[in-house]
Amino acid sequence: MATIFSGIQPSAQAPHIGNYIGALKQWVELQEGNDALYCVVDLHALTVPQDPKKLQESIDQTYALLLAIGLDPEKSTVFVQSQVPAHAQLGWVLQTISTMGELSRMTQFKDKSAKFKDSIPSGLFTYPTLMAADIVLYDTQIVPVGEDQIQHVELARNLAQRFNNRFGDTFVVPNVQIKKEGARIMSLADPTKKMSKSDENKHAAVFLNDPLDVIQEKLSRAVTDSQTEITFDPERKGLYNLLSIYKILTGKSEVEIEQDMKGKGYKEFKQEVAHQVITLVEPIQTRMQELLSDRTALHDSMKRSAEKAASRAQKKLEEVYSKIGL
Ligand code: AMP
Ligand code: TRP
């Protein structure tokens, strides 16, 4: 049994199938037989300007989504970051042992700050220290994320080691866990780019809350190539991406899929992929609507989980405060 921690930002835009395949699917698998904590990281969302009403709604939506994909509050601790004050408190402490140099090297900071020109929010810069706090508060051993978060988990490892060296053994040094397959699902409109929530092209990503006909439409338009045979060839990026999605959702082997698709055209194959995606998202959407229709029950569930997380986190924070002389 391992201690697992991961987080997802609440956003008005629901996660896409890249988020699901790269991260969320593993979360559900890992809750079996492990001590797993999953967090809606609302404090992280504040690193870019937010509308308060919309943020509140996004937190509910994201929390409901985590339950709808199959995270079970009886098996794992699914909670909202701002409801456990120790995250922000330890975040500050870790910020004081981090350096400008190491934070400047974060590629996500470089990407995201480029949009802000002269007035880059400083929270965007210090964000990885808060993420490190999220992780080390619970003696986390494994952090399941997509590829783009590896560098942040590396930093969490460095900060945990640095703290341990300066103040004595306090934190478990966490390990990142990346799925070999699906860690990087590509845009349907441009398979050389990662599938992303913020893509301007409306056909780039399939979102978990997309109407079913929209899913069909997006997949039917997915960029492929002018060849005809359906085979796993990483050079044929568009097709390879669709095949990867199909493989992960069906659990079939590459040989089996190539066999099944012999003699079939792209149109038919894309319909098959759409069918698999719809089979995945339809029950998630139904469950999410049910959960969101009773906000009192939803908020009660959040509160209970936050209390569970907080009693663990508070102990760690007290140990840290005492070690650093507070
Ligand atoms: P975010 O959308 O940045 O909150 O990411 C949530 C999780 O999904 C993180 O673990 C990311 O690494 C993962 N993720 C984001 N985009 C993709 C993608 N295109 N393929 C696979 N995983 C992804
Ligand atoms: N930074 C992550 C993302 O944008 C979210 C996150 C915050 C996280 N804290 C975390 C992920 C701790 C894993 C562990 O996707």
Coordinates of N, CA and C in Angstrom, one line a residue, residues 15-110:
P15 N -12.4 19.0 -17.8 CA -11.2 18.3 -18.3 C -11.5 17.7 -19.7
H16 N -10.5 17.5 -20.5 CA -10.7 16.8 -21.8 C -10.2 15.3 -21.7
I17 N -10.4 14.6 -22.8 CA -10.0 13.2 -22.7 C -8.5 13.0 -22.5
G18 N -7.7 14.0 -22.8 CA -6.3 13.9 -22.5 C -6.0 13.9 -21.0
N19 N -6.7 14.8 -20.3 CA -6.6 14.8 -18.8 C -7.1 13.5 -18.3
Y20 N -8.2 13.0 -18.8 CA -8.7 11.7 -18.3 C -7.8 10.6 -18.5
I21 N -7.3 10.5 -19.8 CA -6.4 9.3 -20.1 C -5.0 9.5 -19.4
G22 N -4.5 10.7 -19.4 CA -3.2 11.0 -18.9 C -3.1 10.9 -17.3
A23 N -4.2 11.3 -16.7 CA -4.1 11.5 -15.2 C -5.3 10.8 -14.5
L24 N -6.5 11.3 -14.8 CA -7.7 10.9 -14.0 C -8.0 9.4 -14.0
K25 N -7.7 8.7 -15.1 CA -8.0 7.3 -15.2 C -7.1 6.5 -14.2
Q26 N -5.9 6.9 -14.1 CA -4.9 6.3 -13.2 C -5.4 6.5 -11.7
W27 N -6.0 7.7 -11.5 CA -6.4 8.0 -10.1 C -7.4 7.0 -9.7
V28 N -8.4 6.7 -10.5 CA -9.4 5.7 -10.2 C -8.8 4.3 -9.9
E29 N -7.8 3.9 -10.8 CA -7.2 2.7 -10.6 C -6.4 2.6 -9.3
L30 N -5.7 3.7 -9.0 CA -4.8 3.7 -7.9 C -5.6 3.8 -6.5
Q31 N -6.9 4.1 -6.5 CA -7.5 4.2 -5.2 C -7.7 2.8 -4.6
E32 N -7.6 1.7 -5.5 CA -7.8 0.4 -5.0 C -6.5 0.0 -4.2
G33 N -6.6 -0.4 -3.0 CA -5.5 -0.9 -2.2 C -4.4 0.1 -1.9
N34 N -4.7 1.4 -2.1 CA -3.7 2.4 -1.7 C -4.4 3.4 -0.8
D35 N -3.5 4.3 -0.1 CA -4.0 5.4 0.6 C -3.9 6.6 -0.3
A36 N -5.0 6.9 -1.0 CA -5.0 7.9 -2.0 C -5.7 9.2 -1.6
L37 N -5.1 10.3 -1.9 CA -5.7 11.6 -1.7 C -5.7 12.4 -3.0
Y38 N -6.9 12.9 -3.4 CA -7.1 13.6 -4.6 C -7.7 15.0 -4.3
C39 N -7.1 16.0 -4.9 CA -7.4 17.4 -4.5 C -7.8 18.3 -5.6
V40 N -8.9 19.0 -5.4 CA -9.3 20.1 -6.3 C -8.5 21.3 -5.9
V41 N -7.4 21.7 -6.7 CA -6.5 22.7 -6.2 C -6.9 24.1 -6.6
D42 N -7.9 24.6 -5.8 CA -8.5 25.9 -6.0 C -7.5 27.1 -5.8
L43 N -6.6 26.9 -4.8 CA -5.6 27.9 -4.5 C -4.7 28.1 -5.8
H44 N -4.4 27.0 -6.4 CA -3.6 27.1 -7.6 C -4.3 27.9 -8.7
A45 N -5.6 27.7 -8.8 CA -6.4 28.4 -9.8 C -6.2 29.9 -9.7
L46 N -6.0 30.4 -8.4 CA -5.9 31.9 -8.2 C -4.6 32.5 -8.8
T47 N -3.7 31.6 -9.3 CA -2.5 32.2 -9.9 C -2.8 33.0 -11.2
V48 N -4.0 32.8 -11.8 CA -4.4 33.7 -12.9 C -5.7 34.3 -12.4
P49 N -6.1 35.5 -13.0 CA -7.3 36.1 -12.5 C -8.5 35.3 -12.7
Q50 N -9.4 35.3 -11.6 CA -10.6 34.4 -11.6 C -11.8 35.3 -11.3
D51 N -13.0 35.0 -11.8 CA -14.2 35.6 -11.4 C -14.7 34.8 -10.2
P52 N -15.0 35.4 -9.1 CA -15.3 34.7 -7.9 C -16.5 33.7 -8.0
K53 N -17.6 34.2 -8.7 CA -18.8 33.3 -8.8 C -18.5 32.1 -9.7
K54 N -17.8 32.4 -10.8 CA -17.4 31.3 -11.7 C -16.5 30.3 -11.0
L55 N -15.5 30.8 -10.2 CA -14.6 29.9 -9.6 C -15.3 29.0 -8.6
Q56 N -16.3 29.6 -7.9 CA -17.1 28.8 -6.9 C -17.8 27.6 -7.7
E57 N -18.4 28.0 -8.8 CA -19.1 27.0 -9.6 C -18.1 25.9 -10.2
S58 N -16.9 26.4 -10.6 CA -15.9 25.4 -11.1 C -15.5 24.4 -10.1
I59 N -15.4 24.9 -8.8 CA -14.9 24.0 -7.8 C -16.0 22.9 -7.6
D60 N -17.2 23.3 -7.5 CA -18.3 22.3 -7.4 C -18.3 21.3 -8.6
Q61 N -18.2 21.8 -9.8 CA -18.2 21.0 -11.0 C -17.0 20.0 -11.0
T62 N -15.8 20.5 -10.6 CA -14.7 19.6 -10.7 C -14.7 18.6 -9.6
Y63 N -15.2 19.0 -8.4 CA -15.4 18.0 -7.4 C -16.4 16.9 -7.8
A64 N -17.5 17.3 -8.3 CA -18.6 16.4 -8.8 C -18.0 15.5 -9.9
L65 N -17.2 16.1 -10.7 CA -16.6 15.3 -11.8 C -15.7 14.1 -11.2
L66 N -14.9 14.5 -10.2 CA -14.0 13.5 -9.7 C -14.8 12.3 -9.1
L67 N -16.0 12.6 -8.4 CA -16.8 11.5 -7.9 C -17.4 10.8 -9.1
A68 N -17.8 11.5 -10.1 CA -18.5 10.9 -11.3 C -17.7 9.9 -12.1
I69 N -16.3 10.2 -12.1 CA -15.5 9.3 -12.9 C -15.2 8.0 -12.1
G70 N -15.6 8.0 -10.8 CA -15.5 6.8 -10.0 C -14.6 6.9 -8.8
L71 N -14.2 8.1 -8.4 CA -13.5 8.2 -7.1 C -14.5 8.1 -6.0
D72 N -14.2 7.3 -5.1 CA -15.2 6.9 -4.0 C -14.7 7.5 -2.7
P73 N -15.4 8.4 -2.1 CA -15.0 9.0 -0.8 C -14.8 8.0 0.3
E74 N -15.3 6.8 0.1 CA -15.1 5.8 1.1 C -13.7 5.1 1.0
K75 N -13.2 5.2 -0.3 CA -11.9 4.6 -0.5 C -10.8 5.6 -0.5
S76 N -11.0 6.8 -1.1 CA -9.9 7.7 -1.1 C -10.4 9.1 -0.6
T77 N -9.5 10.0 -0.3 CA -9.9 11.3 0.3 C -9.9 12.3 -0.9
V78 N -11.1 12.7 -1.3 CA -11.2 13.6 -2.4 C -11.7 14.9 -1.7
F79 N -10.8 16.0 -1.9 CA -11.1 17.2 -1.1 C -10.7 18.4 -1.9
V80 N -11.1 19.6 -1.3 CA -10.8 20.9 -1.9 C -9.7 21.6 -1.1
Q81 N -8.6 22.0 -1.8 CA -7.4 22.5 -1.2 C -7.6 23.6 -0.2
S82 N -8.4 24.6 -0.5 CA -8.5 25.8 0.3 C -9.2 25.4 1.6
Q83 N -9.9 24.3 1.7 CA -10.6 23.9 2.9 C -9.6 23.2 3.9
V84 N -8.4 23.0 3.5 CA -7.4 22.5 4.4 C -6.2 23.5 4.5
P85 N -6.3 24.4 5.6 CA -5.4 25.5 5.6 C -3.9 25.2 5.6
A86 N -3.5 24.0 6.0 CA -2.1 23.6 6.0 C -1.4 23.7 4.7
H87 N -2.2 23.6 3.6 CA -1.5 23.7 2.3 C -0.9 25.0 2.0
A88 N -1.7 26.1 2.3 CA -1.1 27.4 2.1 C 0.0 27.7 3.1
Q89 N -0.2 27.2 4.3 CA 0.8 27.5 5.4 C 2.1 26.8 5.1
L90 N 2.1 25.5 4.7 CA 3.4 24.9 4.3 C 3.9 25.4 3.0
G91 N 3.0 25.8 2.1 CA 3.4 26.4 0.9 C 4.4 27.6 1.1
W92 N 4.0 28.4 2.1 CA 4.8 29.6 2.4 C 6.2 29.2 2.9
V93 N 6.2 28.2 3.8 CA 7.5 27.7 4.4 C 8.4 27.2 3.2
L94 N 7.8 26.4 2.4 CA 8.6 25.8 1.3 C 9.1 26.9 0.3
Q95 N 8.3 28.0 0.2 CA 8.7 29.1 -0.7 C 9.9 29.7 -0.1
T96 N 10.1 29.8 1.2 CA 11.2 30.4 1.8 C 12.5 29.6 1.6
I97 N 12.4 28.3 1.3 CA 13.6 27.6 1.0 C 13.8 27.3 -0.5
S98 N 13.0 27.9 -1.3 CA 13.2 27.7 -2.8 C 14.0 29.0 -3.3
T99 N 14.5 28.8 -4.5 CA 15.3 29.9 -5.0 C 14.7 30.5 -6.3
M100 N 14.9 31.7 -6.6 CA 14.5 32.4 -7.8 C 15.0 31.6 -9.0
G101 N 16.2 31.1 -8.9 CA 16.8 30.4 -10.0 C 16.0 29.2 -10.4
E102 N 15.8 28.3 -9.4 CA 15.1 27.1 -9.7 C 13.6 27.3 -10.2
L103 N 13.0 28.3 -9.6 CA 11.6 28.6 -10.1 C 11.6 29.2 -11.5
S104 N 12.6 29.9 -11.8 CA 12.7 30.5 -13.2 C 12.9 29.4 -14.3
R105 N 13.4 28.3 -13.9 CA 13.6 27.2 -14.9 C 12.4 26.4 -15.2
M106 N 11.3 26.7 -14.5 CA 10.0 25.9 -14.8 C 9.5 26.2 -16.1
T107 N 9.3 25.2 -17.0 CA 8.9 25.6 -18.3 C 7.4 26.0 -18.3
Q108 N 6.6 25.5 -17.4 CA 5.2 26.0 -17.4 C 5.1 27.5 -17.0
F109 N 6.0 27.9 -16.1 CA 6.0 29.3 -15.8 C 6.4 30.1 -17.0
K110 N 7.4 29.7 -17.8 CA 7.8 30.4 -19.0 C 6.7 30.5 -20.0

